[in-house]
XYZ file of C-alpha atoms in Angstrom:
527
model
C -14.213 48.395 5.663
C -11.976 46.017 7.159
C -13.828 45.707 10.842
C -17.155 45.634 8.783
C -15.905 42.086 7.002
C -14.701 40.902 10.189
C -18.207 41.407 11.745
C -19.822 39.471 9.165
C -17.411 36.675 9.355
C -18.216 36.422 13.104
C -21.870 36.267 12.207
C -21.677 33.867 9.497
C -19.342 31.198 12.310
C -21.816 31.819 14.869
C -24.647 30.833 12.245
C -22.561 27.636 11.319
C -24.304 24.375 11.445
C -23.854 22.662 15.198
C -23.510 19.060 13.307
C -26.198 16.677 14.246
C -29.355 18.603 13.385
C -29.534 16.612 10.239
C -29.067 13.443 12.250
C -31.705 14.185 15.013
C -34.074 15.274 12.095
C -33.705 11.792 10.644
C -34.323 9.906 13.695
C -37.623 12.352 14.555
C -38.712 11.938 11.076
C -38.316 7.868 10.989
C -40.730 7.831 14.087
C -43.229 10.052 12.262
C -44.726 6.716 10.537
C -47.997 7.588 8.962
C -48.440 11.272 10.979
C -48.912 13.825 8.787
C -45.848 16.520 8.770
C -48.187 19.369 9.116
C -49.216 17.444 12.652
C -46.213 15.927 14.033
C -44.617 19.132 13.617
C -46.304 20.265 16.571
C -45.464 16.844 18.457
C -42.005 17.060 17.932
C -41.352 20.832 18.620
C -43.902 20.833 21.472
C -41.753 18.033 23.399
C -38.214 19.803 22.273
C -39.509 23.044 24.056
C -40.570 20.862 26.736
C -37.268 19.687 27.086
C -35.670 23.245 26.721
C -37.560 24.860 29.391
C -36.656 21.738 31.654
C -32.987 21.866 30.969
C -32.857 25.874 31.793
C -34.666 25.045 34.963
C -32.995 22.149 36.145
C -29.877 24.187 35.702
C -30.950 27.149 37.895
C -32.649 24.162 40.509
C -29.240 22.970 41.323
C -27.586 26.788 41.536
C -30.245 27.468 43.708
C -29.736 24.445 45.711
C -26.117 25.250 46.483
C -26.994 28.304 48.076
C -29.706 27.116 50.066
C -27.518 28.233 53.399
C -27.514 32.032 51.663
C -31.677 31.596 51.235
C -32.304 30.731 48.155
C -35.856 28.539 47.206
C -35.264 26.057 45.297
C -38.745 25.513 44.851
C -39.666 29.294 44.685
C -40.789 30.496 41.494
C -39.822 33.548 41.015
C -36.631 32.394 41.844
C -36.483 31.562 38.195
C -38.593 34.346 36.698
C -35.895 36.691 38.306
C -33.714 35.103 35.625
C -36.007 35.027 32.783
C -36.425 31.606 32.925
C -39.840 29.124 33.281
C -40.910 27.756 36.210
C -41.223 23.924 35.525
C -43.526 22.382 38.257
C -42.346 18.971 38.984
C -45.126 16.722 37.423
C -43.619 18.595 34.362
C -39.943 18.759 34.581
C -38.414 16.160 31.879
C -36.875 13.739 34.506
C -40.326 12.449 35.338
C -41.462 12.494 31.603
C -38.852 10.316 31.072
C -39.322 8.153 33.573
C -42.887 7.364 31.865
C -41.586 7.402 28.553
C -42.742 3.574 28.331
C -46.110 3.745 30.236
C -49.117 3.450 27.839
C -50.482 6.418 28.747
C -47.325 8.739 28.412
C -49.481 10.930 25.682
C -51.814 12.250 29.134
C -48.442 12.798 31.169
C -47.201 14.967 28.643
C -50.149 17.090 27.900
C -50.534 17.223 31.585
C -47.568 19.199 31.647
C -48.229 21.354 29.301
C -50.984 22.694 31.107
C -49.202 22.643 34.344
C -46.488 24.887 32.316
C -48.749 27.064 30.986
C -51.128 27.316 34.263
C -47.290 28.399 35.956
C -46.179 31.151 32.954
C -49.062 32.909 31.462
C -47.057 34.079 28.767
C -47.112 30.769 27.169
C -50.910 30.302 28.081
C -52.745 28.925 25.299
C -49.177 28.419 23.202
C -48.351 24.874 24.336
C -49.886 21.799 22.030
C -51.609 19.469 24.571
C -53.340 16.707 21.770
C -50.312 13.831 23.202
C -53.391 11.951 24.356
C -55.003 11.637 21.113
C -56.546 8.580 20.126
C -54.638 6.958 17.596
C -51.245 8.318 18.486
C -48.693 5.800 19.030
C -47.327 5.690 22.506
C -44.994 3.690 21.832
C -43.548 6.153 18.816
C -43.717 8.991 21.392
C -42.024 7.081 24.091
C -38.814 6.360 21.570
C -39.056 10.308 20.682
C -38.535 10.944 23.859
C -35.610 8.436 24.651
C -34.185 10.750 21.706
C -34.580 14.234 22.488
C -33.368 13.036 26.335
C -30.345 12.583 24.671
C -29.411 16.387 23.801
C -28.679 19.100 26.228
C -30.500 22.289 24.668
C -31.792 24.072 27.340
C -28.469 25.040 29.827
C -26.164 27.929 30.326
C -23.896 26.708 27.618
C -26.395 25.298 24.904
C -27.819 28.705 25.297
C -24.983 30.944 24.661
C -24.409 28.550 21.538
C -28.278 28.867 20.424
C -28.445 25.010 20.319
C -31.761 24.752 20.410
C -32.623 27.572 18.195
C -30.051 26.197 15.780
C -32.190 22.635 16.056
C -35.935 24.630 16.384
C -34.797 26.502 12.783
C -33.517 23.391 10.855
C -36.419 21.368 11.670
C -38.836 24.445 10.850
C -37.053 23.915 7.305
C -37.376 20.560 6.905
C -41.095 20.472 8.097
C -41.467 23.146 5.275
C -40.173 20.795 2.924
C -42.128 17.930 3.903
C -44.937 19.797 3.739
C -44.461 21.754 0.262
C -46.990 24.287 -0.464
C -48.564 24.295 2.668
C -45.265 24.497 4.458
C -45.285 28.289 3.210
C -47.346 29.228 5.282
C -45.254 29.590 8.302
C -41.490 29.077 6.923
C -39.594 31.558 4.949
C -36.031 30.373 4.212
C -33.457 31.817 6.480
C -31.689 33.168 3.556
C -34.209 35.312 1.954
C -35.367 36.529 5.897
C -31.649 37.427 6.293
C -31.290 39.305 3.424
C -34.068 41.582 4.016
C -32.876 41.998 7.328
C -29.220 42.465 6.348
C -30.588 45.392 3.610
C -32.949 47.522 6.415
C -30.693 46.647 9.261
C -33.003 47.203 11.981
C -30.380 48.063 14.628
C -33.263 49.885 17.043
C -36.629 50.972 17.602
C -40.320 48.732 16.739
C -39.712 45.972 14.251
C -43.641 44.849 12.953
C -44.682 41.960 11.132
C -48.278 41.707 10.478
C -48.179 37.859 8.862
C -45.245 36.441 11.150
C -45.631 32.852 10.472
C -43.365 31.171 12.456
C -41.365 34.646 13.635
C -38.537 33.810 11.802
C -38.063 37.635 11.152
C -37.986 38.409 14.441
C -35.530 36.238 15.316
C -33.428 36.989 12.295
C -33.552 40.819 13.567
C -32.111 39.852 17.115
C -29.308 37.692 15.130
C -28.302 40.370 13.427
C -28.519 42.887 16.455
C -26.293 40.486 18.623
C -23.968 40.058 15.755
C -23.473 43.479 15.867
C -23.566 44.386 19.137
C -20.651 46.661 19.487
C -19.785 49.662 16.901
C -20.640 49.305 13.183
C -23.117 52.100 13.385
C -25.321 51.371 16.122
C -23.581 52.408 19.430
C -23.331 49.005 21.191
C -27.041 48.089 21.166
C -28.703 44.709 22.395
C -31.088 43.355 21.195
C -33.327 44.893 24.321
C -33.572 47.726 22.107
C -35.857 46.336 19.708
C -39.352 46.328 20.579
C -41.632 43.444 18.619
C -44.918 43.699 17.703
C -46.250 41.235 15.044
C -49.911 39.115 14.260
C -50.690 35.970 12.693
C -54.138 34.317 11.837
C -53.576 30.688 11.792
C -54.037 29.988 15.545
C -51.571 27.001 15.529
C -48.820 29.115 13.398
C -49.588 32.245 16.051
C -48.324 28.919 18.997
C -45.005 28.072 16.591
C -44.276 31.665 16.334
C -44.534 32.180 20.348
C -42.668 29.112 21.175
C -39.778 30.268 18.608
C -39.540 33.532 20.521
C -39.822 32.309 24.033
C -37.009 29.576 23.273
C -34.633 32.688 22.229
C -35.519 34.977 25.279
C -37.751 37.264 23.270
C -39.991 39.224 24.048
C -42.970 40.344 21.652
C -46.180 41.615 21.334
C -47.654 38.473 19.312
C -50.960 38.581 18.148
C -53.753 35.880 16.812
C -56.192 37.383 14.640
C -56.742 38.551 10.833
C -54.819 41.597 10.354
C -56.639 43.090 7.807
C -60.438 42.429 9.442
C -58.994 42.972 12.884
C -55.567 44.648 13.518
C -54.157 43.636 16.972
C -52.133 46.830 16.736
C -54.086 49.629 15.639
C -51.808 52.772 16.820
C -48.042 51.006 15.434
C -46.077 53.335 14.015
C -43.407 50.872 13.466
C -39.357 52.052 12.494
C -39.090 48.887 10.318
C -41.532 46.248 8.707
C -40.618 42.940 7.409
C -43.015 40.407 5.888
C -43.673 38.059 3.250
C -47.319 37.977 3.182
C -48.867 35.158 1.287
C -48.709 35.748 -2.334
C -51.709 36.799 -4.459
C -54.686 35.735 -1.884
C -58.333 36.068 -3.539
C -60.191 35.786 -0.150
C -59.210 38.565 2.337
C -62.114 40.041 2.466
C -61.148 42.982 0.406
C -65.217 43.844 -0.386
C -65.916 44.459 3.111
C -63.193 47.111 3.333
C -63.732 49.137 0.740
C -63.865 52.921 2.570
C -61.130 51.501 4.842
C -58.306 54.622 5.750
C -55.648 52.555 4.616
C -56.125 52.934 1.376
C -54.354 56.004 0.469
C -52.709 55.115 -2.737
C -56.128 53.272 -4.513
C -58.233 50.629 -3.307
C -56.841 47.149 -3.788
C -58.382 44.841 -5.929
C -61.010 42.281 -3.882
C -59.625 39.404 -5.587
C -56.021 40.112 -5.124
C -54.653 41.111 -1.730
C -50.850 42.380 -2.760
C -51.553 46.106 -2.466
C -53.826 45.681 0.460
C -50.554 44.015 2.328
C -48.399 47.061 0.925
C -50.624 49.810 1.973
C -51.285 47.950 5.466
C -47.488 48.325 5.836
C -47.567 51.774 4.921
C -50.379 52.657 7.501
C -47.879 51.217 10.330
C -44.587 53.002 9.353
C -43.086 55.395 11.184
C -42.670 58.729 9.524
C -38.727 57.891 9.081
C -39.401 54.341 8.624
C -38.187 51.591 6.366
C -40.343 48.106 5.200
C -38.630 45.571 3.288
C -40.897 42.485 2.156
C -41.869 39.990 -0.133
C -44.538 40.143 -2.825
C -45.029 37.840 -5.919
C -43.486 38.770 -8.916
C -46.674 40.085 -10.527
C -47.067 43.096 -8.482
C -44.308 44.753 -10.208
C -46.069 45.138 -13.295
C -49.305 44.418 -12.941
C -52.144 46.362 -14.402
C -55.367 44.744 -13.831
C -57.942 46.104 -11.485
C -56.274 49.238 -10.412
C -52.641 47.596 -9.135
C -50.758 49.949 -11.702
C -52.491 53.066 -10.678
C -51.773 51.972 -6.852
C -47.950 51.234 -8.209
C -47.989 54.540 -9.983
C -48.966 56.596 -7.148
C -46.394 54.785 -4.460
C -44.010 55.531 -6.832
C -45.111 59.280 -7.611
C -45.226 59.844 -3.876
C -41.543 58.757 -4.094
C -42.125 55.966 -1.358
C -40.634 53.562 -3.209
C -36.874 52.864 -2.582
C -35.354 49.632 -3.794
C -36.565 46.185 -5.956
C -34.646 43.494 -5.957
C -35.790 40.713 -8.423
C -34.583 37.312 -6.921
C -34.317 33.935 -8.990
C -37.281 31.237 -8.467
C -37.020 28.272 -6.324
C -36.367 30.035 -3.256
C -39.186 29.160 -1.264
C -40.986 25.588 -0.391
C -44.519 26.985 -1.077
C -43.955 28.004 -4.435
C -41.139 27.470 -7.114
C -41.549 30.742 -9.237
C -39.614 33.861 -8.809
C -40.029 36.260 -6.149
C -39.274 39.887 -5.645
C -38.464 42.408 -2.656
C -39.870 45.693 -2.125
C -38.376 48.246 -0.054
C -40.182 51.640 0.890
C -39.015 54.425 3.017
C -41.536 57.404 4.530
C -38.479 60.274 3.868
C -35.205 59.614 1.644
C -33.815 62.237 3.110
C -33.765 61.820 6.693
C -30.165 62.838 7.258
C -29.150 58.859 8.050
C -27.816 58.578 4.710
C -27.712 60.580 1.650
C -30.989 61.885 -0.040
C -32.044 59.422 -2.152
C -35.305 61.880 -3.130
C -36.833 60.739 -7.126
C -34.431 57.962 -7.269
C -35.243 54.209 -7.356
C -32.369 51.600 -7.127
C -33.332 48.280 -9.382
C -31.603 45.131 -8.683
C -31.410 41.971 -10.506
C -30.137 38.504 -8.858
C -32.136 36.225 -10.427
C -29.090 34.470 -11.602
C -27.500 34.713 -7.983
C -28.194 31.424 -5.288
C -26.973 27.649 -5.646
C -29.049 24.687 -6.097
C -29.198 22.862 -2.800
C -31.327 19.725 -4.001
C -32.982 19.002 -7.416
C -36.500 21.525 -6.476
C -34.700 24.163 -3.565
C -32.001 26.987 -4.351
C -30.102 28.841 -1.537
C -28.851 32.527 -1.594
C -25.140 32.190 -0.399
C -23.580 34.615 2.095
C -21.713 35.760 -0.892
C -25.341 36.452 -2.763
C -26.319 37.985 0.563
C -23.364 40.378 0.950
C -23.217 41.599 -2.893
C -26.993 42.274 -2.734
C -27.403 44.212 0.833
C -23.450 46.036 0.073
C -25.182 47.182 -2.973
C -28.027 48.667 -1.019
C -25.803 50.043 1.078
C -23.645 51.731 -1.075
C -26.741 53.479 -3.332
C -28.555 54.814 -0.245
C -24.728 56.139 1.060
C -24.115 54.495 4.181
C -20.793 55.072 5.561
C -18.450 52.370 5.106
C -20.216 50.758 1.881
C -18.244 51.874 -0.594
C -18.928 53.857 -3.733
C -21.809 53.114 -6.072
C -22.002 52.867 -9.401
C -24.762 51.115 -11.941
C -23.589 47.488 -12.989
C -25.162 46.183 -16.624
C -27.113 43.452 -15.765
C -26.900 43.615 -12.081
C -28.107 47.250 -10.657
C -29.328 50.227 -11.704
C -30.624 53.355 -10.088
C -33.084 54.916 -12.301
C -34.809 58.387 -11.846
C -39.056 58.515 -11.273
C -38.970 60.172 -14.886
C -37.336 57.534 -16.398
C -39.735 54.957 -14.382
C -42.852 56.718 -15.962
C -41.218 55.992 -19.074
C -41.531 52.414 -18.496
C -45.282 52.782 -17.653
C -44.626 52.682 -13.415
C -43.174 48.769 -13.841
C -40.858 47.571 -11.179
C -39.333 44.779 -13.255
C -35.914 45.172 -12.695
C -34.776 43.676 -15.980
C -35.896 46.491 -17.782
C -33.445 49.187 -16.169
C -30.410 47.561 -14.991
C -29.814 46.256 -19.233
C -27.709 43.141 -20.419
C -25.033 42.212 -18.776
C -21.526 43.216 -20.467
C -19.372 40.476 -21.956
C -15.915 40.033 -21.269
C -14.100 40.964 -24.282
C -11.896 38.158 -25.493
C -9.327 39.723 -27.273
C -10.613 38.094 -30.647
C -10.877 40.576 -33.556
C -14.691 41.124 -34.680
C -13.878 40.335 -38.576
C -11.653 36.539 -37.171
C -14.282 35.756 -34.787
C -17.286 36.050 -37.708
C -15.205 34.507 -40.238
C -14.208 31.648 -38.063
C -17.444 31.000 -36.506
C -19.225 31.311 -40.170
C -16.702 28.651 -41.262
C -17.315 26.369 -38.420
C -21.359 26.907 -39.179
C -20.841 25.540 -42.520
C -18.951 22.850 -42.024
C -22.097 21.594 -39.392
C -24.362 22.674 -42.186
C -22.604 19.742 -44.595
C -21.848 17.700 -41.673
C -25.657 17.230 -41.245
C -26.401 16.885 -44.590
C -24.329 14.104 -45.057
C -25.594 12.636 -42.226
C -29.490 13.008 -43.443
C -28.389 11.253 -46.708
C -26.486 8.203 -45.018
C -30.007 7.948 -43.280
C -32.598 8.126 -46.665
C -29.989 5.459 -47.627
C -30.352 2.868 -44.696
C -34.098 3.516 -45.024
C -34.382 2.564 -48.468
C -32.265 -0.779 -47.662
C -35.317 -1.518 -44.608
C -38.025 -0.950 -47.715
C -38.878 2.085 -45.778
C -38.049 4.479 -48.984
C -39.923 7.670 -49.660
């Protein structure tokens, strides 16, 4: 148990905060002007990938350089691909960017070199934004952003191995989210709530699917954890090689944030553009995990054209509510001993109209359905009411852990997190560990502890006593009240004293209505 806390320790200092992102964000965001978030977003982490792929090849330029007498190219490309890293052509190499930081036209120069990237490393063709040259954007404005982000090294050996620019890329994901509130949703989900998911399915190996990635924050949450973990606890020294991606996203310009997250990280995925339910990029998957938080409640997917559609095997979803058509998608693309953790809207727990409880009823009857953890509201930019997780598994009894067959395991935080601001709450590592250790413990994993129901908190409940409850979800209704520490006070002191101290406020306020009749009266205001 020991060597497990360690691990986490070492993966909650690598995950520590490098100390200026808030800084550079505030000097990006005072250049913004009158640019909407939802577009400089794209301007901003367009010209900090710009800068990352420079520094990594710069880096390697000069290595190479220094063994020109062994034969090495400097100006060879796959000098670089050799290393995994992007051949920067020189019109596009940050040096001469910078050097045209002040020329009116700098917004040409720089999409210029986006298409001389892209044009060099098809895996980033059609990622790059390459709308510098605008009209209307300030070249001036774009010429001091530059001056800025010339100022950081993220792209070099050492930045690297400290994930500097992933570090700065995630924080200023975030903070676009925030600036962009409900839309923002759309292609953020707070690290927190991505980490807990991946903390509770632990996808150590095998094909890790998303099919609404956003941004790709789960995917890179699922190599954190991997390299954080890289040696024992379970998994036999894997790297994060041993994961295999595969993930799709319809908004074209969230498909390019969620390729340039990867590529900055060294990670390699099958990304997809397209509607997933209307055309699935990935029509064979058989994935060993799925995580997702699929936008909540959608009304037009589609859902009338689809209505014979094979993935339907628990009921056909209701056309104006996609929720079950996201959980049976999932379903379709797990692996016979799979595992899908994701995020649905807190209706889809107990939901009866248009077929959702006979859907719910039948995942549950089929015993798919493993955990539920109901988490407090204000979690997420897009939306400030609470959320829940749903975790399914294809067979409870695969021999991993213990069989878990016509059980369900109900957990309740929504008291757990910490208010970072007046309108955003954050799940601590604390929340994290006490949720996922519970998980852990229920399903038997070695190492987690013993289990054992908590009033208030957890409770695993049987499938008979879930048809009970009519096939709702809701935590709250299995895991009971929370017990109250017993103060020592005797039942018959504690009434009598607290009946006392009611009557006294009882007179108390009486006296005080009468003292104000009596001022009244004195105004001429009498009854």
């Amino acid at each position: 148990m020991a060597k497990k806390k360690s691990k986490e320790k070492k993966a909650k200092d690598n995950s520590a905060p490098i100390g200026y992102e808030s800084e550079l964000w505030q000097m990006a965001d005072a250049l913004r002007g009158s640019v909407d978030a939802a577009e400089y977003k794209h301007v901003v982490l367009g010209l900090i990938f710009l800068k990352y792929v420079s520094d990594a090849f710069e880096e390697q330029h000069e290595r190479l350089i220094e063994l020109k007498d062994q034969g090495a190219d400097p100006e060879d490309p796959d000098e670089y691909r050799a290393v995994n890293i992007f051949w920067v052509p020189p019109a596009a190499r940050w040096s001469a960017i910078q050097d045209n930081a002040k020329q009116p036209d700098i917004g040409r120069i720089i999409d210029d070199a986006m298409d001389a990237i892209e044009k060099d490393n098809p895996s980033l063709k059609g990622v790059l934004p390459k709308d510098y040259a605008r009209p209307g954007r300030n070249a001036r404005s774009l010429g001091q952003l530059i001056d800025l982000i010339s100022n950081i090294q993220v792209g070099d050996e050492e930045s690297r191995a400290k994930d500097v620019l992933g570090r700065i890329y995630e924080y200023f994901l975030s903070q676009f989210a925030s600036a962009e509130g409900k839309k923002g949703g759309q292609f953020y989900t707070p690290t927190h709530v991505v980490r807990l998911l991946v903390e509770m399915i632990e996808p150590f190996k095998g094909r890790v699917y998303d099919p609404c990635c956003g941004s790709g924050g789960m995917f890179v949450q699922s190599d954190k954890f991997i390299r954080a973990h890289a040696s024992g606890n379970g998994n036999g020294g894997s790297t994060p090689r041993d994961i295999a991606i595969y993930g799709q996203e319809s908004n074209y310009t969230t498909w390019r944030l969620a390729k340039m997250n990867l590529a900055i990280r060294g990670i390699d995925g099958q990304i997809a553009h397209g509607d997933t339910f209307h055309n699935d990029q990935h029509p064979d998957l058989k994935a060993d995990y799925i995580l997702a938080n699929p936008p909540f409640n959608i009304s037009d997917w589609g859902g009338e054209r689809l209505k014979d559609d094979k993935r339907w095997k628990y009921g056909v979803p209701p056309e104006g509510n996609a929720n079950f058509a996201w959980v049976q998608h999932m379903l379709h693309h797990l692996a016979p001993g799979g595992i899908a953790g994701f995020v649905l809207a807190n209706g889809s727990m107990s939901s009866n109209q248009s077929g959702e409880g006979e859907i719910r009823k039948a995942l549950v009857e089929a015993d798919l359905v493993d955990c539920m953890v109901a988490l407090p509201g204000q979690l997420f930019y897009s939306v400030q009411i609470p959320v829940c997780l749903w975790f399914l598994a294809r067979d409870r009894q695969d021999g991993r852990f213990r069989d878990r067959r016509g059980e369900v395991l109900f957990i309740d935080a929504r008291k757990m997190g910490t208010m970072v601001d007046r309108t955003h709450r954050t799940l601590t590592d604390e929340d994290l560990h006490k949720i996922a250790g519970t998980y852990h413990a229920w399903r038997g994993e070695e190492g987690a502890g013993e289990y054992e129901d908590i009033p208030g908190f957890c409770k695993s409940a049987s499938l008979e006593e879930i048809g009970k409850h009519g096939f709702v979800l809701t935590p709250g209704r299995y895991v009971g009240i929370e017990e109250q520490e017993d103060d020592g006070e005797p039942f018959e002191e504690k009434m009598e004293r607290l009946t006392t101290q009611l009557w006294q406020q009882m007179n108390d306020g009486q006296s005080l209505d009468n003292s104000i009749k009596v001022n009244l009266e004195k105004l001429g205001y009498g009854a």
